[in-house]
Amino acid sequence: MTHEHMTEDELTDEVVRRLDATADPRLREVMQALVRHLHEFAKEVRLTDDEWLTGIRFLTDTGHMCDDVRQEFILLSDTLGLSSLVDLINHSDVESLATEPTILGPFYVPESPWRENGDSIVEYDDGGQATVLRGTVRDQEGRPISGAVVDIWHNAATGFYAVQQPGIQPATNLRGRFRTDEQGRYEVRTVRPVPYPIPNDGPVGHLLRDTGRHEWRAAHIHAKVSADGFSPLTTHVFDRESDYLDSDTVFGVKESLMADFVPGPDGVRVCDFDFTLTPE
Ligand code: BEZ
Ligand code: FE
């Protein structure tokens, strides 16, 4: 490398070349591609000094908004479609008969209380519509899996998850772990989930507004399903009647994950949803 006037492309090549020394081949591949694409982006938009600084400030503010319960970087990844892209890259085997996965989201809290099949996860009544979510966990041959764990969490009728409202909702409201019975069945009494805006008081919310986007997610129930000998599944069950199915702000909706919440004679909605797991 000479220090005479360097072109833009020569600078990119030089940064990539220096990364040749990276011992871990995967780290080398990832870093060299990252540098190439980052430089290409700056060259394509002819990034100005002010824009570069605005970007640095945006990322700094995003970092300042990350702690144990708020993860603004994941929200950024989600709203840019990166989380869903990574999900597609790693889990879109169209031949598979398994339930499709989708993003985890920031509101998962591990170690939810164990509940019995048929138990309610409603610990705080804010007027949600009574609902039963039930189904069977199966393997790809359709055989029921008994003893599978179905870990459920979703939002209240106000739109908020328990973790977003400490002191208002009990911490374990609308969360629970269920174990499938001998026929592979689980059953959860709950309330119907509602569409909700993702947290919008940070840099990601500002960016959505500046780019003319809304901040709403289609109504869904989150589920993590696991069983010995099977790959764990992280997914959602979407309410087929929800708004925002076509424009979910984090690109998490998949047709196969939509289900009907059918009104029963007693006014309770019933949503039947089976999960199919793939072997480990
Ligand atoms: C959620 O579904 O809980 C969620 C996912 C991505 C961003 C915000 C919330
Ligand atoms: Fe959610």
mmCIF file of C-alpha atoms and ligand atoms in Angstrom:
data_model
loop_
_atom_site.group_PDB
_atom_site.id
_atom_site.type_symbol
_atom_site.label_atom_id
_atom_site.label_comp_id
_atom_site.label_asym_id
_atom_site.label_seq_id
_atom_site.Cartn_x
_atom_site.Cartn_y
_atom_site.Cartn_z
ATOM 1 C CA MET A 1 0.000 0.000 0.000
ATOM 2 C CA THR A 2 1.349 3.461 -0.899
ATOM 3 C CA HIS A 3 0.315 6.658 0.884
ATOM 4 C CA GLU A 4 -0.184 8.519 -2.343
ATOM 5 C CA HIS A 5 -3.728 9.513 -3.155
ATOM 6 C CA MET A 6 -5.791 6.419 -2.455
ATOM 7 C CA THR A 7 -9.025 5.788 -4.295
ATOM 8 C CA GLU A 8 -12.194 4.760 -2.492
ATOM 9 C CA ASP A 9 -11.952 1.221 -3.838
ATOM 10 C CA GLU A 10 -8.278 0.924 -2.895
ATOM 11 C CA LEU A 11 -9.174 1.887 0.686
ATOM 12 C CA THR A 12 -11.869 -0.808 0.822
ATOM 13 C CA ASP A 13 -9.429 -3.390 -0.579
ATOM 14 C CA GLU A 14 -6.795 -2.414 1.978
ATOM 15 C CA VAL A 15 -9.175 -2.826 4.941
ATOM 16 C CA VAL A 16 -10.284 -6.210 3.598
ATOM 17 C CA ARG A 17 -6.650 -7.247 3.058
ATOM 18 C CA ARG A 18 -5.701 -6.454 6.659
ATOM 19 C CA LEU A 19 -8.443 -8.786 7.841
ATOM 20 C CA ASP A 20 -6.716 -11.628 5.961
ATOM 21 C CA ALA A 21 -4.750 -12.243 9.167
ATOM 22 C CA THR A 22 -7.873 -13.270 11.102
ATOM 23 C CA ALA A 23 -7.212 -16.770 12.417
ATOM 24 C CA ASP A 24 -10.837 -17.907 12.661
ATOM 25 C CA PRO A 25 -11.979 -18.464 9.026
ATOM 26 C CA ARG A 26 -15.650 -17.750 9.766
ATOM 27 C CA LEU A 27 -14.789 -14.501 11.572
ATOM 28 C CA ARG A 28 -12.599 -13.555 8.581
ATOM 29 C CA GLU A 29 -15.411 -14.263 6.124
ATOM 30 C CA VAL A 30 -17.991 -12.321 8.153
ATOM 31 C CA MET A 31 -15.739 -9.305 8.819
ATOM 32 C CA GLN A 32 -14.491 -9.005 5.238
ATOM 33 C CA ALA A 33 -18.039 -9.161 3.882
ATOM 34 C CA LEU A 34 -19.203 -6.652 6.502
ATOM 35 C CA VAL A 35 -16.479 -4.169 5.525
ATOM 36 C CA ARG A 36 -17.138 -4.605 1.798
ATOM 37 C CA HIS A 37 -20.897 -4.022 2.207
ATOM 38 C CA LEU A 38 -20.475 -1.156 4.682
ATOM 39 C CA HIS A 39 -18.075 0.640 2.338
ATOM 40 C CA GLU A 40 -20.315 -0.075 -0.637
ATOM 41 C CA PHE A 41 -23.268 1.439 1.243
ATOM 42 C CA ALA A 42 -21.321 4.644 2.080
ATOM 43 C CA LYS A 43 -20.124 4.950 -1.517
ATOM 44 C CA GLU A 44 -23.574 4.314 -2.979
ATOM 45 C CA VAL A 45 -25.333 7.011 -0.920
ATOM 46 C CA ARG A 46 -22.268 9.334 -0.931
ATOM 47 C CA LEU A 47 -22.492 9.529 2.897
ATOM 48 C CA THR A 48 -21.767 13.059 4.185
ATOM 49 C CA ASP A 49 -19.790 13.942 7.356
ATOM 50 C CA ASP A 50 -22.995 15.030 9.090
ATOM 51 C CA GLU A 51 -24.825 11.870 8.105
ATOM 52 C CA TRP A 52 -21.961 9.722 9.396
ATOM 53 C CA LEU A 53 -22.124 11.546 12.746
ATOM 54 C CA THR A 54 -25.933 11.247 12.851
ATOM 55 C CA GLY A 55 -25.524 7.502 12.347
ATOM 56 C CA ILE A 56 -22.965 7.266 15.161
ATOM 57 C CA ARG A 57 -25.276 9.219 17.483
ATOM 58 C CA PHE A 58 -28.234 7.026 16.518
ATOM 59 C CA LEU A 59 -26.294 3.847 17.368
ATOM 60 C CA THR A 60 -25.034 5.410 20.621
ATOM 61 C CA ASP A 61 -28.612 6.304 21.653
ATOM 62 C CA THR A 62 -29.691 2.779 20.717
ATOM 63 C CA GLY A 63 -27.001 1.326 22.994
ATOM 64 C CA HIS A 64 -28.054 3.634 25.835
ATOM 65 C CA MET A 65 -31.537 2.162 25.599
ATOM 66 C CA CYS A 66 -30.430 -1.416 26.244
ATOM 67 C CA ASP A 67 -30.674 -3.142 29.621
ATOM 68 C CA ASP A 68 -32.162 -6.327 31.099
ATOM 69 C CA VAL A 69 -35.726 -5.493 30.042
ATOM 70 C CA ARG A 70 -35.255 -3.144 27.068
ATOM 71 C CA GLN A 71 -33.211 -4.207 24.034
ATOM 72 C CA GLU A 72 -33.302 -1.423 21.486
ATOM 73 C CA PHE A 73 -30.698 -3.114 19.244
ATOM 74 C CA ILE A 74 -32.949 -6.154 18.820
ATOM 75 C CA LEU A 75 -35.825 -3.785 18.075
ATOM 76 C CA LEU A 76 -33.649 -2.143 15.418
ATOM 77 C CA SER A 77 -32.791 -5.515 13.906
ATOM 78 C CA ASP A 78 -36.488 -6.494 14.004
ATOM 79 C CA THR A 79 -37.753 -3.313 12.324
ATOM 80 C CA LEU A 80 -35.080 -3.491 9.611
ATOM 81 C CA GLY A 81 -36.203 -7.036 8.818
ATOM 82 C CA LEU A 82 -32.808 -8.445 9.805
ATOM 83 C CA SER A 83 -34.197 -10.738 12.533
ATOM 84 C CA SER A 84 -36.738 -12.203 10.107
ATOM 85 C CA LEU A 85 -34.075 -12.507 7.383
ATOM 86 C CA VAL A 86 -31.820 -14.507 9.716
ATOM 87 C CA ASP A 87 -34.835 -16.662 10.573
ATOM 88 C CA LEU A 88 -35.516 -17.259 6.851
ATOM 89 C CA ILE A 89 -31.856 -18.036 6.129
ATOM 90 C CA ASN A 90 -31.700 -20.643 8.866
ATOM 91 C CA HIS A 91 -35.192 -22.094 9.037
ATOM 92 C CA SER A 92 -36.959 -22.086 5.708
ATOM 93 C CA ASP A 93 -36.802 -25.694 4.654
ATOM 94 C CA VAL A 94 -39.906 -25.750 2.458
ATOM 95 C CA GLU A 95 -39.861 -29.568 2.352
ATOM 96 C CA SER A 96 -40.263 -29.708 6.096
ATOM 97 C CA LEU A 97 -43.715 -30.383 7.515
ATOM 98 C CA ALA A 98 -42.712 -28.734 10.768
ATOM 99 C CA THR A 99 -44.319 -25.624 12.223
ATOM 100 C CA GLU A 100 -42.594 -22.525 10.886
ATOM 101 C CA PRO A 101 -40.620 -20.492 13.373
ATOM 102 C CA THR A 102 -40.684 -16.726 13.734
ATOM 103 C CA ILE A 103 -38.859 -14.117 15.802
ATOM 104 C CA LEU A 104 -38.517 -14.309 19.585
ATOM 105 C CA GLY A 105 -39.145 -10.614 20.306
ATOM 106 C CA PRO A 106 -37.953 -8.743 23.378
ATOM 107 C CA PHE A 107 -40.675 -9.731 25.863
ATOM 108 C CA TYR A 108 -39.790 -13.360 26.513
ATOM 109 C CA VAL A 109 -39.094 -14.029 30.183
ATOM 110 C CA PRO A 110 -37.632 -17.468 30.993
ATOM 111 C CA GLU A 111 -38.882 -19.642 33.846
ATOM 112 C CA SER A 112 -42.589 -18.914 33.481
ATOM 113 C CA PRO A 113 -44.730 -20.704 36.076
ATOM 114 C CA TRP A 114 -45.644 -24.321 35.407
ATOM 115 C CA ARG A 115 -49.387 -24.682 34.858
ATOM 116 C CA GLU A 116 -51.700 -27.662 34.491
ATOM 117 C CA ASN A 117 -53.425 -28.259 31.164
ATOM 118 C CA GLY A 118 -56.666 -26.290 31.150
ATOM 119 C CA ASP A 119 -55.341 -23.747 33.684
ATOM 120 C CA SER A 120 -55.737 -20.022 33.135
ATOM 121 C CA ILE A 121 -52.714 -17.757 32.668
ATOM 122 C CA VAL A 122 -54.846 -14.672 33.373
ATOM 123 C CA GLU A 123 -53.780 -13.223 36.733
ATOM 124 C CA TYR A 124 -55.091 -9.707 36.165
ATOM 125 C CA ASP A 125 -58.411 -8.973 34.504
ATOM 126 C CA ASP A 126 -58.282 -5.983 32.169
ATOM 127 C CA GLY A 127 -61.297 -6.950 30.118
ATOM 128 C CA GLY A 128 -59.707 -9.234 27.522
ATOM 129 C CA GLN A 129 -61.901 -11.630 25.549
ATOM 130 C CA ALA A 130 -61.900 -15.111 27.148
ATOM 131 C CA THR A 131 -60.090 -17.585 24.887
ATOM 132 C CA VAL A 132 -58.895 -21.165 24.947
ATOM 133 C CA LEU A 133 -55.737 -22.010 23.009
ATOM 134 C CA ARG A 134 -55.342 -25.752 22.580
ATOM 135 C CA GLY A 135 -53.821 -28.338 20.319
ATOM 136 C CA THR A 136 -51.421 -31.219 19.948
ATOM 137 C CA VAL A 137 -47.647 -31.322 19.651
ATOM 138 C CA ARG A 138 -46.567 -33.877 17.041
ATOM 139 C CA ASP A 139 -43.513 -35.180 15.243
ATOM 140 C CA GLN A 140 -43.239 -34.980 11.442
ATOM 141 C CA GLU A 141 -44.921 -38.373 11.048
ATOM 142 C CA GLY A 142 -47.927 -36.978 12.910
ATOM 143 C CA ARG A 143 -47.268 -38.939 16.085
ATOM 144 C CA PRO A 144 -48.196 -37.071 19.286
ATOM 145 C CA ILE A 145 -45.325 -36.103 21.568
ATOM 146 C CA SER A 146 -46.212 -36.458 25.225
ATOM 147 C CA GLY A 147 -44.257 -34.468 27.828
ATOM 148 C CA ALA A 148 -43.418 -31.649 25.385
ATOM 149 C CA VAL A 149 -43.126 -28.196 26.968
ATOM 150 C CA VAL A 150 -45.305 -25.422 25.535
ATOM 151 C CA ASP A 151 -44.128 -22.067 26.916
ATOM 152 C CA ILE A 152 -46.692 -19.342 26.179
ATOM 153 C CA TRP A 153 -46.611 -15.545 26.557
ATOM 154 C CA HIS A 154 -48.653 -12.718 25.091
ATOM 155 C CA ASN A 155 -50.011 -9.260 25.729
ATOM 156 C CA ALA A 156 -53.014 -8.036 27.711
ATOM 157 C CA ALA A 157 -56.077 -6.272 26.316
ATOM 158 C CA THR A 158 -54.290 -2.942 26.944
ATOM 159 C CA GLY A 159 -51.621 -4.056 24.480
ATOM 160 C CA PHE A 160 -48.878 -4.434 27.093
ATOM 161 C CA TYR A 161 -46.908 -7.486 28.190
ATOM 162 C CA ALA A 162 -46.548 -8.050 31.959
ATOM 163 C CA VAL A 163 -42.824 -7.277 31.714
ATOM 164 C CA GLN A 164 -43.673 -3.799 30.368
ATOM 165 C CA GLN A 165 -45.966 -2.953 33.289
ATOM 166 C CA PRO A 166 -44.260 -3.874 36.565
ATOM 167 C CA GLY A 167 -46.452 -2.815 39.479
ATOM 168 C CA ILE A 168 -49.588 -2.944 37.324
ATOM 169 C CA GLN A 169 -49.702 -6.460 35.918
ATOM 170 C CA PRO A 170 -48.376 -9.341 38.059
ATOM 171 C CA ALA A 171 -45.001 -10.408 36.604
ATOM 172 C CA THR A 172 -46.369 -13.824 35.594
ATOM 173 C CA ASN A 173 -49.605 -12.556 34.029
ATOM 174 C CA LEU A 174 -50.324 -14.130 30.618
ATOM 175 C CA ARG A 175 -47.301 -16.408 30.822
ATOM 176 C CA GLY A 176 -47.070 -20.109 31.539
ATOM 177 C CA ARG A 177 -45.374 -23.410 30.772
ATOM 178 C CA PHE A 178 -47.574 -26.400 29.965
ATOM 179 C CA ARG A 179 -46.619 -30.047 29.511
ATOM 180 C CA THR A 180 -48.438 -32.093 26.881
ATOM 181 C CA ASP A 181 -50.432 -35.108 28.119
ATOM 182 C CA GLU A 182 -50.184 -38.730 26.878
ATOM 183 C CA GLN A 183 -51.981 -37.750 23.654
ATOM 184 C CA GLY A 184 -49.594 -34.832 23.094
ATOM 185 C CA ARG A 185 -52.279 -32.279 23.953
ATOM 186 C CA TYR A 186 -51.950 -28.912 25.673
ATOM 187 C CA GLU A 187 -54.680 -26.458 26.673
ATOM 188 C CA VAL A 188 -54.370 -22.871 27.873
ATOM 189 C CA ARG A 189 -57.170 -20.629 29.153
ATOM 190 C CA THR A 190 -56.353 -17.029 28.410
ATOM 191 C CA VAL A 191 -57.625 -13.868 26.710
ATOM 192 C CA ARG A 192 -57.500 -12.959 23.050
ATOM 193 C CA PRO A 193 -54.280 -11.124 22.144
ATOM 194 C CA VAL A 194 -54.562 -7.675 20.555
ATOM 195 C CA PRO A 195 -52.416 -5.750 18.056
ATOM 196 C CA TYR A 196 -49.911 -3.481 19.796
ATOM 197 C CA PRO A 197 -47.297 -0.865 18.989
ATOM 198 C CA ILE A 198 -43.700 -1.917 19.632
ATOM 199 C CA PRO A 199 -41.905 0.347 22.134
ATOM 200 C CA ASN A 200 -41.712 3.684 20.324
ATOM 201 C CA ASP A 201 -40.102 6.073 22.819
ATOM 202 C CA GLY A 202 -36.528 5.391 21.686
ATOM 203 C CA PRO A 203 -34.387 5.896 18.583
ATOM 204 C CA VAL A 204 -36.113 3.046 16.726
ATOM 205 C CA GLY A 205 -39.540 4.675 17.245
ATOM 206 C CA HIS A 206 -38.139 7.972 15.912
ATOM 207 C CA LEU A 207 -36.708 6.215 12.887
ATOM 208 C CA LEU A 208 -40.058 4.542 12.143
ATOM 209 C CA ARG A 209 -41.783 7.936 12.260
ATOM 210 C CA ASP A 210 -39.079 9.641 10.158
ATOM 211 C CA THR A 211 -39.454 6.924 7.532
ATOM 212 C CA GLY A 212 -43.251 7.098 7.455
ATOM 213 C CA ARG A 213 -43.788 3.651 8.973
ATOM 214 C CA HIS A 214 -46.276 2.537 11.600
ATOM 215 C CA GLU A 215 -45.192 0.717 14.730
ATOM 216 C CA TRP A 216 -47.891 -1.960 15.011
ATOM 217 C CA ARG A 217 -47.650 -5.724 15.341
ATOM 218 C CA ALA A 218 -50.498 -8.030 14.332
ATOM 219 C CA ALA A 219 -52.177 -9.800 17.294
ATOM 220 C CA HIS A 220 -50.363 -12.994 18.279
ATOM 221 C CA ILE A 221 -49.552 -15.461 21.030
ATOM 222 C CA HIS A 222 -45.886 -16.403 21.423
ATOM 223 C CA ALA A 223 -44.881 -20.027 21.918
ATOM 224 C CA LYS A 224 -41.630 -21.851 22.563
ATOM 225 C CA VAL A 225 -42.139 -25.564 22.156
ATOM 226 C CA SER A 226 -39.539 -28.144 23.141
ATOM 227 C CA ALA A 227 -39.256 -31.883 23.714
ATOM 228 C CA ASP A 228 -36.418 -34.364 24.212
ATOM 229 C CA GLY A 229 -34.901 -35.393 20.893
ATOM 230 C CA PHE A 230 -36.442 -32.476 18.942
ATOM 231 C CA SER A 231 -35.155 -29.057 17.892
ATOM 232 C CA PRO A 232 -36.729 -26.335 20.011
ATOM 233 C CA LEU A 233 -39.259 -24.185 18.158
ATOM 234 C CA THR A 234 -39.864 -20.460 18.714
ATOM 235 C CA THR A 235 -42.959 -19.195 16.976
ATOM 236 C CA HIS A 236 -46.241 -17.236 17.157
ATOM 237 C CA VAL A 237 -49.903 -18.054 16.616
ATOM 238 C CA PHE A 238 -51.443 -15.096 14.754
ATOM 239 C CA ASP A 239 -55.130 -14.163 14.974
ATOM 240 C CA ARG A 240 -56.370 -14.460 11.387
ATOM 241 C CA GLU A 241 -58.786 -11.539 11.966
ATOM 242 C CA SER A 242 -56.130 -9.149 13.228
ATOM 243 C CA ASP A 243 -55.213 -5.849 11.646
ATOM 244 C CA TYR A 244 -51.616 -5.424 10.453
ATOM 245 C CA LEU A 245 -51.130 -9.005 9.190
ATOM 246 C CA ASP A 246 -49.963 -7.491 5.888
ATOM 247 C CA SER A 247 -47.764 -4.830 7.421
ATOM 248 C CA ASP A 248 -46.477 -6.215 10.730
ATOM 249 C CA THR A 249 -43.747 -3.747 11.643
ATOM 250 C CA VAL A 250 -41.185 -6.494 12.336
ATOM 251 C CA PHE A 251 -42.031 -8.701 9.316
ATOM 252 C CA GLY A 252 -42.866 -11.693 11.540
ATOM 253 C CA VAL A 253 -46.114 -12.917 9.950
ATOM 254 C CA LYS A 254 -46.272 -16.239 8.071
ATOM 255 C CA GLU A 255 -49.452 -17.579 6.492
ATOM 256 C CA SER A 256 -49.041 -20.999 8.120
ATOM 257 C CA LEU A 257 -49.037 -19.424 11.585
ATOM 258 C CA MET A 258 -52.470 -17.788 11.237
ATOM 259 C CA ALA A 259 -55.326 -19.377 13.154
ATOM 260 C CA ASP A 260 -59.012 -18.746 13.771
ATOM 261 C CA PHE A 261 -60.245 -17.654 17.176
ATOM 262 C CA VAL A 262 -63.710 -19.177 16.858
ATOM 263 C CA PRO A 263 -66.497 -17.905 19.150
ATOM 264 C CA GLY A 264 -68.096 -20.719 21.172
ATOM 265 C CA PRO A 265 -71.671 -20.853 22.522
ATOM 266 C CA ASP A 266 -70.461 -19.690 25.975
ATOM 267 C CA GLY A 267 -68.785 -16.615 24.461
ATOM 268 C CA VAL A 268 -65.324 -18.107 24.896
ATOM 269 C CA ARG A 269 -63.192 -18.099 21.736
ATOM 270 C CA VAL A 270 -61.380 -21.306 20.859
ATOM 271 C CA CYS A 271 -58.151 -21.358 18.905
ATOM 272 C CA ASP A 272 -56.940 -24.793 17.821
ATOM 273 C CA PHE A 273 -53.281 -24.837 16.917
ATOM 274 C CA ASP A 274 -51.026 -27.890 16.584
ATOM 275 C CA PHE A 275 -47.235 -27.671 16.681
ATOM 276 C CA THR A 276 -44.983 -30.021 14.700
ATOM 277 C CA LEU A 277 -41.366 -30.428 15.774
ATOM 278 C CA THR A 278 -38.345 -31.613 13.794
ATOM 279 C CA PRO A 279 -35.905 -34.173 15.191
ATOM 280 C CA GLU A 280 -32.693 -32.763 16.640
HETATM 281 C C1 BEZ B 1 -43.007 -9.184 20.120
HETATM 282 O O1 BEZ B 1 -43.675 -9.864 19.403
HETATM 283 O O2 BEZ B 1 -43.137 -9.331 21.321
HETATM 284 C C2 BEZ B 1 -42.064 -8.176 19.515
HETATM 285 C C3 BEZ B 1 -41.249 -8.560 18.472
HETATM 286 C C4 BEZ B 1 -40.388 -7.626 17.916
HETATM 287 C C5 BEZ B 1 -40.342 -6.339 18.403
HETATM 288 C C6 BEZ B 1 -41.173 -5.965 19.447
HETATM 289 C C7 BEZ B 1 -42.041 -6.883 20.005
HETATM 290 FE FE FE B 2 -45.282 -10.111 20.806
#
